[in-house]
Tab-separated table of C-alpha atoms in Angstrom:
chain	number	residue	atom	x	y	z
A	1	UNK	CA	82.039	104.781	73.332
A	2	UNK	CA	82.324	106.038	69.780
A	3	UNK	CA	79.009	106.421	67.924
A	4	UNK	CA	80.545	104.797	64.834
A	5	UNK	CA	80.996	101.569	66.755
A	6	UNK	CA	77.347	101.568	67.761
A	7	UNK	CA	76.225	101.983	64.160
A	8	UNK	CA	78.495	99.293	62.762
A	9	UNK	CA	76.386	96.604	61.100
A	10	UNK	CA	76.614	93.187	62.695
A	11	UNK	CA	79.353	91.051	61.144
A	12	UNK	CA	77.511	87.727	61.193
A	13	UNK	CA	74.176	89.175	60.062
A	14	UNK	CA	75.860	91.050	57.188
A	15	UNK	CA	77.542	87.842	56.096
A	16	UNK	CA	74.368	85.753	56.282
A	17	UNK	CA	72.374	88.392	54.380
A	18	UNK	CA	75.233	88.536	51.841
A	19	UNK	CA	76.102	92.218	52.108
A	20	UNK	CA	79.372	93.789	50.980
A	21	UNK	CA	82.101	93.054	53.561
A	22	UNK	CA	83.630	96.528	53.202
A	23	UNK	CA	80.535	98.685	53.885
A	24	UNK	CA	78.079	95.954	54.996
A	25	UNK	CA	75.294	97.818	53.193
A	26	UNK	CA	75.444	96.934	49.506
A	27	UNK	CA	74.056	93.620	48.260
A	28	UNK	CA	76.421	91.114	46.654
A	29	UNK	CA	73.783	89.551	44.407
A	30	UNK	CA	71.477	91.301	41.951
A	31	UNK	CA	68.521	89.138	42.933
A	32	UNK	CA	68.212	88.333	46.622
A	33	UNK	CA	66.334	85.083	45.914
A	34	UNK	CA	68.867	82.264	45.369
A	35	UNK	CA	66.234	79.735	44.289
A	36	UNK	CA	65.811	80.034	40.513
A	37	UNK	CA	64.761	77.506	37.932
A	38	UNK	CA	67.694	78.651	35.767
A	39	UNK	CA	70.938	77.771	37.502
A	40	UNK	CA	72.737	80.550	35.609
A	41	UNK	CA	70.929	83.133	37.783
A	42	UNK	CA	72.148	81.696	41.081
A	43	UNK	CA	75.481	83.550	40.852
A	44	UNK	CA	74.172	86.722	39.200
A	45	UNK	CA	76.415	89.100	41.179
A	46	UNK	CA	77.363	92.735	40.900
A	47	UNK	CA	80.953	93.239	39.770
A	48	UNK	CA	81.357	95.964	42.398
A	49	UNK	CA	79.359	96.902	45.473
A	50	UNK	CA	76.552	99.307	44.500
A	51	UNK	CA	77.198	101.345	47.664
A	52	UNK	CA	80.988	101.577	48.149
A	53	UNK	CA	82.381	100.270	44.854
A	54	UNK	CA	84.307	97.332	46.377
A	55	UNK	CA	85.263	94.837	43.678
A	56	UNK	CA	83.854	91.408	44.519
A	57	UNK	CA	85.984	89.141	42.322
A	58	UNK	CA	89.407	90.097	43.640
A	59	UNK	CA	91.325	88.177	40.959
A	60	UNK	CA	90.686	85.748	38.145
A	61	UNK	CA	89.626	82.397	39.566
A	62	UNK	CA	88.967	83.901	43.000
A	63	UNK	CA	85.734	81.982	43.513
A	64	UNK	CA	87.358	78.528	43.143
A	65	UNK	CA	88.162	78.630	46.868
A	66	UNK	CA	84.478	78.734	47.724
A	67	UNK	CA	84.279	75.004	47.044
A	68	UNK	CA	86.080	74.363	50.329
A	69	UNK	CA	83.751	76.706	52.212
A	70	UNK	CA	80.684	75.120	50.608
A	71	UNK	CA	81.961	71.669	51.575
A	72	UNK	CA	82.514	72.777	55.189
A	73	UNK	CA	79.011	74.298	55.330
A	74	UNK	CA	77.494	71.077	53.969
A	75	UNK	CA	79.372	68.935	56.501
A	76	UNK	CA	78.356	71.254	59.371
A	77	UNK	CA	74.731	71.166	58.180
A	78	UNK	CA	74.839	67.358	57.985
A	79	UNK	CA	76.308	67.028	61.487
A	80	UNK	CA	73.634	69.386	62.845
A	81	UNK	CA	70.938	67.295	61.134
A	82	UNK	CA	72.444	64.089	62.507
A	83	UNK	CA	72.416	65.445	66.053
A	84	UNK	CA	68.823	66.705	66.057
A	85	UNK	CA	67.608	63.584	64.265
A	86	UNK	CA	69.372	61.331	66.782
A	87	UNK	CA	67.957	63.301	69.719
A	88	UNK	CA	64.356	63.277	68.510
A	89	UNK	CA	64.100	59.986	66.593
A	90	UNK	CA	67.171	57.942	67.457
A	91	UNK	CA	69.512	56.363	64.935
A	92	UNK	CA	70.220	52.698	64.616
A	93	UNK	CA	71.447	50.230	62.013
A	94	UNK	CA	68.891	47.700	63.214
A	95	UNK	CA	65.788	49.609	62.145
A	96	UNK	CA	67.451	51.335	59.150
A	97	UNK	CA	66.816	54.795	60.629
A	98	UNK	CA	70.312	55.795	59.508
A	99	UNK	CA	69.139	55.416	55.915
A	100	UNK	CA	66.061	57.511	56.588
A	101	UNK	CA	68.319	60.238	58.001
A	102	UNK	CA	70.643	59.968	54.989
A	103	UNK	CA	67.680	60.392	52.645
A	104	UNK	CA	66.269	63.380	54.522
A	105	UNK	CA	69.690	64.978	54.815
A	106	UNK	CA	70.427	64.429	51.119
A	107	UNK	CA	67.138	66.002	50.047
A	108	UNK	CA	67.677	68.990	52.356
A	109	UNK	CA	71.225	69.497	51.060
A	110	UNK	CA	70.054	69.463	47.451
A	111	UNK	CA	67.216	71.888	48.195
A	112	UNK	CA	69.452	74.301	50.142
A	113	UNK	CA	72.435	74.067	47.784
A	114	UNK	CA	71.774	77.355	45.912
A	115	UNK	CA	71.654	79.243	49.207
A	116	UNK	CA	74.692	77.386	50.577
A	117	UNK	CA	76.710	78.173	47.442
A	118	UNK	CA	75.854	81.882	47.701
A	119	UNK	CA	76.612	81.903	51.407
A	120	UNK	CA	79.983	80.252	50.745
A	121	UNK	CA	80.846	83.116	48.369
A	122	UNK	CA	79.952	85.674	51.024
A	123	UNK	CA	81.964	83.872	53.723
A	124	UNK	CA	84.959	83.468	51.411
A	125	UNK	CA	84.928	87.160	50.453
A	126	UNK	CA	84.742	88.116	54.140
A	127	UNK	CA	88.082	86.301	54.657
A	128	UNK	CA	89.833	88.784	52.358
A	129	UNK	CA	87.907	92.085	52.561
A	130	UNK	CA	87.470	93.851	55.888
A	131	UNK	CA	84.984	96.406	57.159
A	132	UNK	CA	86.057	100.017	56.658
A	133	UNK	CA	84.443	102.689	58.871
A	134	UNK	CA	85.272	105.479	56.430
A	135	UNK	CA	83.819	103.631	53.444
A	136	UNK	CA	80.688	102.766	55.383
A	137	UNK	CA	79.992	106.477	55.902
A	138	UNK	CA	79.750	107.076	52.172
A	139	UNK	CA	76.322	108.225	51.101
A	140	UNK	CA	77.349	108.268	47.466
A	141	UNK	CA	75.668	105.489	45.579
A	142	UNK	CA	77.648	103.983	42.690
A	143	UNK	CA	75.442	102.802	39.845
A	144	UNK	CA	76.501	99.814	37.778
A	145	UNK	CA	74.842	98.331	34.770
A	146	UNK	CA	73.107	95.044	35.513
């Protein structure tokens, strides 16, 4: 087995930690904490990967497609919450537990929305940019102005 394959960063972990899809080393966001009081800092991204130089916004309006990914993540999160809530507490119209679940789910979605929006950008970029073994070997570190 090739040693390069053993050193390849995990696809799913790189996506969840929002690393560059091309080298899987460089961060996509300048600040790793998505939870800011100022909403303008949620999407404070590098233009290019600080490690390999991959451009993140591939074309003007590229990020509009992340709305679909964010919606799918929110639906999946809601279904997961519905399942665990039904298993542990049960859901019924008779005792209004469905409304309790809706309230809990709504609060959780609002609280996690900054992270979900960032994650949707990472997932969407991973659809279009693929891992490159040669680029990942680069030790050269590109510096960009923040």
